[in-house]
Coordinates of C-alpha atoms in Angstrom, one line a residue:
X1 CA 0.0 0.0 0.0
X2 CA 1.5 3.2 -0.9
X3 CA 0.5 6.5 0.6
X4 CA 1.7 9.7 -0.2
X5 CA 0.5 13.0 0.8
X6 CA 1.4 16.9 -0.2
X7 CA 0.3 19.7 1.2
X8 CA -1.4 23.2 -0.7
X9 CA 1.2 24.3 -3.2
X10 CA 2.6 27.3 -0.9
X11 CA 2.8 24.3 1.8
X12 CA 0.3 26.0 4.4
X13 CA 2.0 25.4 8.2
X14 CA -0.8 27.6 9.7
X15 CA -3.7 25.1 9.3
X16 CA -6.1 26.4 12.2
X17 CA -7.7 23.0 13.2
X18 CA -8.6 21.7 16.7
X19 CA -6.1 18.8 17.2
X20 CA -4.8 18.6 20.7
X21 CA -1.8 17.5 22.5
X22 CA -0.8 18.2 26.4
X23 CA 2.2 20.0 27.5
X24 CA 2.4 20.9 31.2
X25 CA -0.7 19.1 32.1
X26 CA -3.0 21.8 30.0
X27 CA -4.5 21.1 26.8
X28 CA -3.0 23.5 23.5
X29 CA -3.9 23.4 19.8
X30 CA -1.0 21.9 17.6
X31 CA -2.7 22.6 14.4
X32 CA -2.7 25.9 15.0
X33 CA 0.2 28.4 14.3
X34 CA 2.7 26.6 16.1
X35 CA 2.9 25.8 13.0
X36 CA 3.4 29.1 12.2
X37 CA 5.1 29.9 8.9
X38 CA 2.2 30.4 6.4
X39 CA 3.8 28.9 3.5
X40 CA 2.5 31.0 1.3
X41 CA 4.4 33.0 -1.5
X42 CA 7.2 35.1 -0.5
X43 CA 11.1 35.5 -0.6
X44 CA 13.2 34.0 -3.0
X45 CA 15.2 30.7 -1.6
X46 CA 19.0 29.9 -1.5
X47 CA 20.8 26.9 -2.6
X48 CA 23.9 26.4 -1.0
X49 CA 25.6 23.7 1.0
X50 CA 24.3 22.4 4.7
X51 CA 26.6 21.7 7.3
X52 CA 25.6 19.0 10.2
X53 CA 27.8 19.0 13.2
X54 CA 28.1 17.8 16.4
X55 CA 26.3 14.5 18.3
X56 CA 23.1 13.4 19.5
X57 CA 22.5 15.1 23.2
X58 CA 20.4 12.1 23.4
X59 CA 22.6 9.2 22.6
X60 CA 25.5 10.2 19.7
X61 CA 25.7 5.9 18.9
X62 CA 25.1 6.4 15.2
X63 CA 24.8 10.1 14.6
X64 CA 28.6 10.5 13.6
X65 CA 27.5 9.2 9.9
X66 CA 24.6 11.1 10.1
X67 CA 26.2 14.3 11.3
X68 CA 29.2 16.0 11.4
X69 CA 30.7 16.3 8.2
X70 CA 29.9 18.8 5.6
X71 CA 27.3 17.6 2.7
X72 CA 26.1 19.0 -0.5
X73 CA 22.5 18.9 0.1
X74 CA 20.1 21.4 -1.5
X75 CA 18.7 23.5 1.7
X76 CA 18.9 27.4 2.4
X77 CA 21.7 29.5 3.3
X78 CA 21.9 28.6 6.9
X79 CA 23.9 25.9 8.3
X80 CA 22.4 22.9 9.6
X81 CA 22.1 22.2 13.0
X82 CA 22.4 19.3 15.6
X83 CA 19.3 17.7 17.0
X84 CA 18.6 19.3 20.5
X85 CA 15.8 18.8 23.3
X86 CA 12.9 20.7 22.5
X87 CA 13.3 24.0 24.8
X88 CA 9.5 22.7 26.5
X89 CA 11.2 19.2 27.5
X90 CA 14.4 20.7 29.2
X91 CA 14.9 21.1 33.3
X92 CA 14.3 24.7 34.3
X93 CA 17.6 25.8 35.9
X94 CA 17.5 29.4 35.1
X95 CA 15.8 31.4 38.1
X96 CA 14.9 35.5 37.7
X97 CA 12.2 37.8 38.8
X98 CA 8.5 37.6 37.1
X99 CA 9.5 41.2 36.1
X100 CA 12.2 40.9 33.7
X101 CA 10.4 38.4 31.7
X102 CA 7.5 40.6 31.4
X103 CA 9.5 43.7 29.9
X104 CA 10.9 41.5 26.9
X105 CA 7.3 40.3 26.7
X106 CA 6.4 44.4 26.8
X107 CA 9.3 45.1 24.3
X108 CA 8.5 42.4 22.0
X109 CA 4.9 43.3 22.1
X110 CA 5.4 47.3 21.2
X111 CA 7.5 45.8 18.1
X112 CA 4.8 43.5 16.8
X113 CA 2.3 46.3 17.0
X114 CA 4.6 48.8 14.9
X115 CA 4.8 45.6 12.2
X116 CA 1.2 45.1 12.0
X117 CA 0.3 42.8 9.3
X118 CA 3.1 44.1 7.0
X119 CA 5.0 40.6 6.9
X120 CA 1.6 39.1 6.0
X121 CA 1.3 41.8 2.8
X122 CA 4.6 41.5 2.1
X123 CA 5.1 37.9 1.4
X124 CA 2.5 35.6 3.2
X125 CA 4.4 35.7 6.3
X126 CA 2.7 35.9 10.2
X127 CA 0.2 38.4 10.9
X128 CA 0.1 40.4 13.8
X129 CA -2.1 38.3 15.6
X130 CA 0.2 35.4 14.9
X131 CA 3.2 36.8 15.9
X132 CA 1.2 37.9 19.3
X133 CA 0.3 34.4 19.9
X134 CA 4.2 33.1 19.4
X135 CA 5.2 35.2 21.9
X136 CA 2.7 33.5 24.4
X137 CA 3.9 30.3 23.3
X138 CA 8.2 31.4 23.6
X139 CA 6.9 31.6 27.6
X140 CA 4.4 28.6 27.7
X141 CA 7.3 26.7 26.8
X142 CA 10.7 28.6 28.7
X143 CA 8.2 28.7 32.4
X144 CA 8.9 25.6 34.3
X145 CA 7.7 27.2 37.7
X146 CA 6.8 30.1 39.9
X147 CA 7.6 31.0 43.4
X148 CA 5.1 34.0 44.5
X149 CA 7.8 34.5 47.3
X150 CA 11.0 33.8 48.7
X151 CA 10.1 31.0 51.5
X152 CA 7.3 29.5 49.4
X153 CA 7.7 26.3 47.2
X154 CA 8.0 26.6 43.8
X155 CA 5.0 25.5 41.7
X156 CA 4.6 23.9 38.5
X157 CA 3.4 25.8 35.7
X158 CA 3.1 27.4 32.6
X159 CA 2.5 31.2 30.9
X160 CA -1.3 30.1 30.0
X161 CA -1.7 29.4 33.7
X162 CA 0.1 32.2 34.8
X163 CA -1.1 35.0 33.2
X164 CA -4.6 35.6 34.7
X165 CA -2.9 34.9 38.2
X166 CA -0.5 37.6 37.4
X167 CA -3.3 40.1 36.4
X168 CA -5.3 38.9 39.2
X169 CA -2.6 40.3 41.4
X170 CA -2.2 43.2 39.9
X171 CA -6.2 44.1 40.2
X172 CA -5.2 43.2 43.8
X173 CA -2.8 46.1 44.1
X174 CA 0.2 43.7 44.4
X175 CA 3.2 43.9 43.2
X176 CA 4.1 40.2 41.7
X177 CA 6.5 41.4 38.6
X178 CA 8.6 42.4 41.5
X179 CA 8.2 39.5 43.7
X180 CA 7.3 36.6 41.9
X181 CA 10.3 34.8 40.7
X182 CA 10.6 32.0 37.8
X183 CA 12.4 29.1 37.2
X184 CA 13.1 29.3 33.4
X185 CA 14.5 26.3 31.0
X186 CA 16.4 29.5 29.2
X187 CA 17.2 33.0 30.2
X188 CA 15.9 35.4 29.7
X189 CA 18.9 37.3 27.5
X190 CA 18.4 34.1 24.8
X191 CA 14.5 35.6 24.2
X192 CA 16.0 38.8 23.4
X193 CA 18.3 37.1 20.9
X194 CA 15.6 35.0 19.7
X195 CA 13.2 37.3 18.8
X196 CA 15.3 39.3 16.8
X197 CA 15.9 36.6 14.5
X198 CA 12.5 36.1 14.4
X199 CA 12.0 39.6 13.6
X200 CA 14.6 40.7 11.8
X201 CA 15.8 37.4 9.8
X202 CA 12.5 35.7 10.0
X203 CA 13.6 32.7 11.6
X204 CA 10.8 30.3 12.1
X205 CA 9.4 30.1 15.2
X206 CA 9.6 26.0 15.5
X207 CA 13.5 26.4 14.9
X208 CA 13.6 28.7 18.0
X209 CA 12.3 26.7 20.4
X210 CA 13.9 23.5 19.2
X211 CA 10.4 21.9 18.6
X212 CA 7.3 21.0 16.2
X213 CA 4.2 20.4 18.0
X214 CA 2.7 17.2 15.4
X215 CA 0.4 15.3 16.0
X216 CA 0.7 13.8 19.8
X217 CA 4.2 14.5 19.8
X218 CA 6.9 17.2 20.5
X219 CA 9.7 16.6 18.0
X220 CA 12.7 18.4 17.1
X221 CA 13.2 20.9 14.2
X222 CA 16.6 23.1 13.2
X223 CA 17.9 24.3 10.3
X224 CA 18.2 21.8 7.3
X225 CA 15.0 19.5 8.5
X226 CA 11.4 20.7 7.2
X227 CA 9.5 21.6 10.0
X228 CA 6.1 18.6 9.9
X229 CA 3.1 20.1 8.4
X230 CA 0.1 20.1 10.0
X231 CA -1.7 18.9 7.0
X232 CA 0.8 15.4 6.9
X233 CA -1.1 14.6 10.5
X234 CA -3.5 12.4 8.1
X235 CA -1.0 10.1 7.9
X236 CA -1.3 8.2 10.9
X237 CA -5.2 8.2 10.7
X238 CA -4.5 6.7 6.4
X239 CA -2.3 3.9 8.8
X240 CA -4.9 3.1 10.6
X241 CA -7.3 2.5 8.3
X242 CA -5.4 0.6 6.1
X243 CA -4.3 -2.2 8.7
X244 CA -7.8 -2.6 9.9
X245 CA -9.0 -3.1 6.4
X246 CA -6.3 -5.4 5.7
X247 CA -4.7 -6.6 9.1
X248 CA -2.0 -8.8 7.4
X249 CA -0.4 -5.6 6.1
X250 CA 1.1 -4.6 9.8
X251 CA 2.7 -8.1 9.9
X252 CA 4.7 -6.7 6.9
X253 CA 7.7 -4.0 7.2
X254 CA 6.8 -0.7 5.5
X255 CA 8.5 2.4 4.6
X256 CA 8.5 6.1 5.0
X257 CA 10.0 7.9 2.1
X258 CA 12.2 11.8 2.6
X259 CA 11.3 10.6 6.4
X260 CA 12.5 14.2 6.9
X261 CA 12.1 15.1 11.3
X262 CA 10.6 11.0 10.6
X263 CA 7.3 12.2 12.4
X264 CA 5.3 10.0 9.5
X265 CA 8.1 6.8 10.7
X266 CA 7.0 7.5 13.9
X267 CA 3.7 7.6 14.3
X268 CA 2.9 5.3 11.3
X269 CA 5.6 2.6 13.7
X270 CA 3.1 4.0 16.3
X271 CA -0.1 2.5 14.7
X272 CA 1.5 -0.3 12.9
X273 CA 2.7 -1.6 16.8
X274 CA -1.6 -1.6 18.5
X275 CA -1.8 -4.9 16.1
X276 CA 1.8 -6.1 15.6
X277 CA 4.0 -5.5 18.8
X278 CA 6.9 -6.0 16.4
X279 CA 6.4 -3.9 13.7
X280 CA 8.9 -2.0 11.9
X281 CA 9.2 1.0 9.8
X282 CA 12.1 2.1 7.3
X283 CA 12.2 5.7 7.4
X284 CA 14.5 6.9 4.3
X285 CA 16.1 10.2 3.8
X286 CA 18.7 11.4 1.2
X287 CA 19.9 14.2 3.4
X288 CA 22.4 13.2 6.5
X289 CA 20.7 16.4 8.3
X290 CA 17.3 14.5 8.1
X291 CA 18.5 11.2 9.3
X292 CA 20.4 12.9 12.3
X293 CA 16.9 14.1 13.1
X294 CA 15.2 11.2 12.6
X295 CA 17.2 9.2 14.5
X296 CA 16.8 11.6 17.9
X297 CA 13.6 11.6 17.6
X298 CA 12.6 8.2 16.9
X299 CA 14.9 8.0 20.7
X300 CA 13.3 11.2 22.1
X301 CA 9.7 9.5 21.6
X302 CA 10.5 6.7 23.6
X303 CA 11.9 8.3 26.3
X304 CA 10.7 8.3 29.6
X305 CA 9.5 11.4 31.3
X306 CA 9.6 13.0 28.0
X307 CA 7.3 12.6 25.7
X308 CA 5.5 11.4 28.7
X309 CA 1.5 11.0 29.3
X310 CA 1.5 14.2 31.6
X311 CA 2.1 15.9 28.1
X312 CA 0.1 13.4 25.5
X313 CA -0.1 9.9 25.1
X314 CA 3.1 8.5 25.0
X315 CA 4.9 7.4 21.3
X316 CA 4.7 3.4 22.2
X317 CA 8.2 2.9 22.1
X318 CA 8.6 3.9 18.7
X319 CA 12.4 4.5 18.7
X320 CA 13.7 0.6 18.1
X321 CA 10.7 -0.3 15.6
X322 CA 12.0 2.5 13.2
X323 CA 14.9 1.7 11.0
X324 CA 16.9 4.8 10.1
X325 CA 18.9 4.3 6.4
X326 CA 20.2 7.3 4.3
X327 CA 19.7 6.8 0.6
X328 CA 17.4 8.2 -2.6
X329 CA 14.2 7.1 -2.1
X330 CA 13.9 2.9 -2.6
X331 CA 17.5 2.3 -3.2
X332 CA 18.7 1.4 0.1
X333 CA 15.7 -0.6 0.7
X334 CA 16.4 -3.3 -2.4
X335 CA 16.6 -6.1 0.3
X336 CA 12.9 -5.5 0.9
X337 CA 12.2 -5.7 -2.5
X338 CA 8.2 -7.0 -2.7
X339 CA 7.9 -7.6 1.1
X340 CA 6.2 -4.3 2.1
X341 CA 3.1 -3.4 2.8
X342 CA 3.2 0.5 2.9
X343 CA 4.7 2.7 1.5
X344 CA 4.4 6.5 2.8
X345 CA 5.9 9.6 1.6
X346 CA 5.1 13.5 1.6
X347 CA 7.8 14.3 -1.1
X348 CA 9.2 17.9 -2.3
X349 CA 6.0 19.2 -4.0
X350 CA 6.1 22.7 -4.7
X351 CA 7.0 23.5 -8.7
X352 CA 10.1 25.1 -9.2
X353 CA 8.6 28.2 -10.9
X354 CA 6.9 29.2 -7.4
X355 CA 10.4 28.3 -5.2
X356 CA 11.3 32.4 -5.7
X357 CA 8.3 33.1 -4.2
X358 CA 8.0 31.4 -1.2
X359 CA 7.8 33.5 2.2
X360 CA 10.5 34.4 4.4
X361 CA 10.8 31.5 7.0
X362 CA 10.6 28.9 4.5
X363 CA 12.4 30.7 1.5
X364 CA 15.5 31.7 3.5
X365 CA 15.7 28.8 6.1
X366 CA 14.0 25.7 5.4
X367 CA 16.0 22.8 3.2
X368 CA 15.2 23.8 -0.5
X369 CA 16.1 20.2 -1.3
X370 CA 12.7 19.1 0.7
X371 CA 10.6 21.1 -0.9
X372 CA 11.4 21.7 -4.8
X373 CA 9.4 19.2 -6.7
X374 CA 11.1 19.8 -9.8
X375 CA 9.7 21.2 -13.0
X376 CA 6.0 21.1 -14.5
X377 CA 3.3 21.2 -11.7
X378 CA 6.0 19.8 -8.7
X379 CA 5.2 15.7 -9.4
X380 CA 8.5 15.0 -10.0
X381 CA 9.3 13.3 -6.8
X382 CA 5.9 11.7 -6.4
X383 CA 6.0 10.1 -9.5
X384 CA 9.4 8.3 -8.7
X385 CA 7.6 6.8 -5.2
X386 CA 4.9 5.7 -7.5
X387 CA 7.0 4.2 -10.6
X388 CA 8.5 2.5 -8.3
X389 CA 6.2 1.7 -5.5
X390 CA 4.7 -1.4 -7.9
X391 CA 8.0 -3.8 -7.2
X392 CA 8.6 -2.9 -3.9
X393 CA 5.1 -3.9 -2.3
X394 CA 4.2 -6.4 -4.8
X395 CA 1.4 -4.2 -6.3
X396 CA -0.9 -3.9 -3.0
X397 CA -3.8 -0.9 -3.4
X398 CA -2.6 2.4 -3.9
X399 CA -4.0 4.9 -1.4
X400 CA -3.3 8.6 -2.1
X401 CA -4.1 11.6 -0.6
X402 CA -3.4 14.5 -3.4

């Protein structure tokens, strides 16, 4: 079974859909703009080299090949980066007052308002009320705790619980920007530094905060991995169906093609696992920054504490059930050669005539090489999965989502 997906032609990342995941013990929308990064048409896109350095803060067994050395990928200007935790997963183990957070909030908030919805007119890029909302989120995920005084204990929490406490102390005629301290997972000085390359170089938000909110999961996004769009959250649902249609199918190995962050491995291993405990999922990607990624998150899913119930249901122990091989598209799976029984992929799609128009955070940062889909109307990739899709899963049904 083959199943391959592509998003709108500008690649939408703000899909405004009520999918939810749990982070901090509170319920947020993931199909919202933490997504952020319209992909609608804007700046014109670099092709250069990408960079990976540097080792898995996870577990670096296997990332060396996958990282470290330079690569000629296609992918924007900026260097690749190494898979880190997801700012929202690390310990807090900054501490500062309540009030200091709230003036780059303040700051921050003054400079949006000046923008307005001139990034949206210019290219497609955030509106004001988008931009508003990231800065909510920046908080919701650097707030571990707060302590409303200096011999109480610290309590668990987040900037969506916080806030109306805060204001509900102010209306009180306290004082808590001045007494209520935090316990931050980063400083303060790194929002400041953040949000002016969010501002200034339209970084996207996701590669900020280390994270993509997909699905039920928190995985992690830098430079040279696409960030998972919210429209590719079909997939595991597509999964689903198809095994409980045809239950032989998860007995069978299958294969996620341009596995990219490998959120589509994951949560297709995910599915495949609730009927065959030993399931396995080849997740294939030309690019050495991809399988890097891949390969941390496939661990970070299965960690313990992490991607934990408090936050969502927990990945079923994806990490060992996903096989992580570099390679252009089927070739490194020839061994498999008619034993699948899916085949997903959510391959470069946009035509090339549109790649000088994409917006800022996507244009200038995201890999070109994931997202060109070659001449004509941008099939070029998709029709390679499905010439040779035939062979490698012995003809079972084609099920598309185009």
């Amino acid at each position: 079974m083959s199943v391959t997906g592509s998003g709108a032609s500008t690649a939408n990342l703000g899909s405004e859909q009520g999918s939810v995941t749990r982070r901090m013990g509170q319920a947020v929308t993931i199909r919202q703009a933490k997504q952020e990064a319209n992909l609608k048409p804007l700046s014109a896109a670099a092709t250069d080299s990408v960079t990976s350095t540097g080792g898995d803060p996870l577990n670096a067994e296997g990332n060396a090949a996958a990282a470290g050395t330079a690569s000629n990928i296609s992918g924007s200007s900026v260097e690749a980066t190494t898979p880190q935790l997801p700012v929202c997963l690390r310990p807090g183990v900054y501490v500062d007052v309540l009030d200091t957070a709230m003036a780059w909030r303040d700051h921050m908030a003054g400079r949006i308002l000046h923008l307005g919805d001139s990034l949206e007119q210019q290219d497609g890029g955030p509106d004001m009320a988008g931009l508003m909302r990231e800065l909510d989120w920046v908080l919701d995920d650097v707030i571990e705790a707060v302590r409303v005084s200096p011999d109480s204990l610290w309590e668990e929490t987040n900037w969506r619980l916080l806030e109306p406490r805060v204001k509900a102390a102010e209306h009180r005629h306290q004082n808590p920007r001045i007494t209520w301290e935090l316990r931050l997972r980063e400083p303060v000085s790194q929002l400041w530094e953040w949000w002016e390359r969010r501002l200034q170089d339209r970084v996207p938000f996701q590669y900020l905060i280390g994270a993509a909110h997909w699905h039920r999961y928190v995985l992690s996004v830098g430079p040279g991995v696409l960030i998972p769009r919210p429209e590719t959250e079909i997939f595991p649902e597509l999964v689903r169906t198809a095994i409980s249609v045809r239950p032989y199918l998860a007995a069978l190995p299958w294969a996620d093609l341009g596995t990219g962050s490998g959120a589509i491995a994951i949560a297709a291993a995910d599915e495949l696992r609730q009927m065959n405990p030993a399931a396995e999922v080849w997740a294939v990607d030309v690019s050495p920054v991809a399988i890097a990624y891949t390969r941390f998150n496939a661990r970070l899913c299965l960690q313990p504490g992490i991607n934990s119930p408090k936050r969502h249901k927990p990945a079923n122990a994806a990490g060992p059930f996903v096989h992580v091989v570099q390679g252009s598209w089927f070739e490194p799976l020839r061994h498999l050669r008619g034993r699948l029984g899916g085949v997903l992929s959510n391959p470069p799609y946009i035509p090339r005539v549109q790649m000088t128009c994409l917006q800022a955070e996507v244009g200038r940062h995201e890999p070109v090489g994931a997202l060109d889909g070659g001449e004509g109307p941008g099939l070029d990739s998709l029709q390679v999965c499905q010439r040779d899709e035939r062979d490698a899963s012995m003809g079972r049904a084609v099920l598309g989502t185009r």
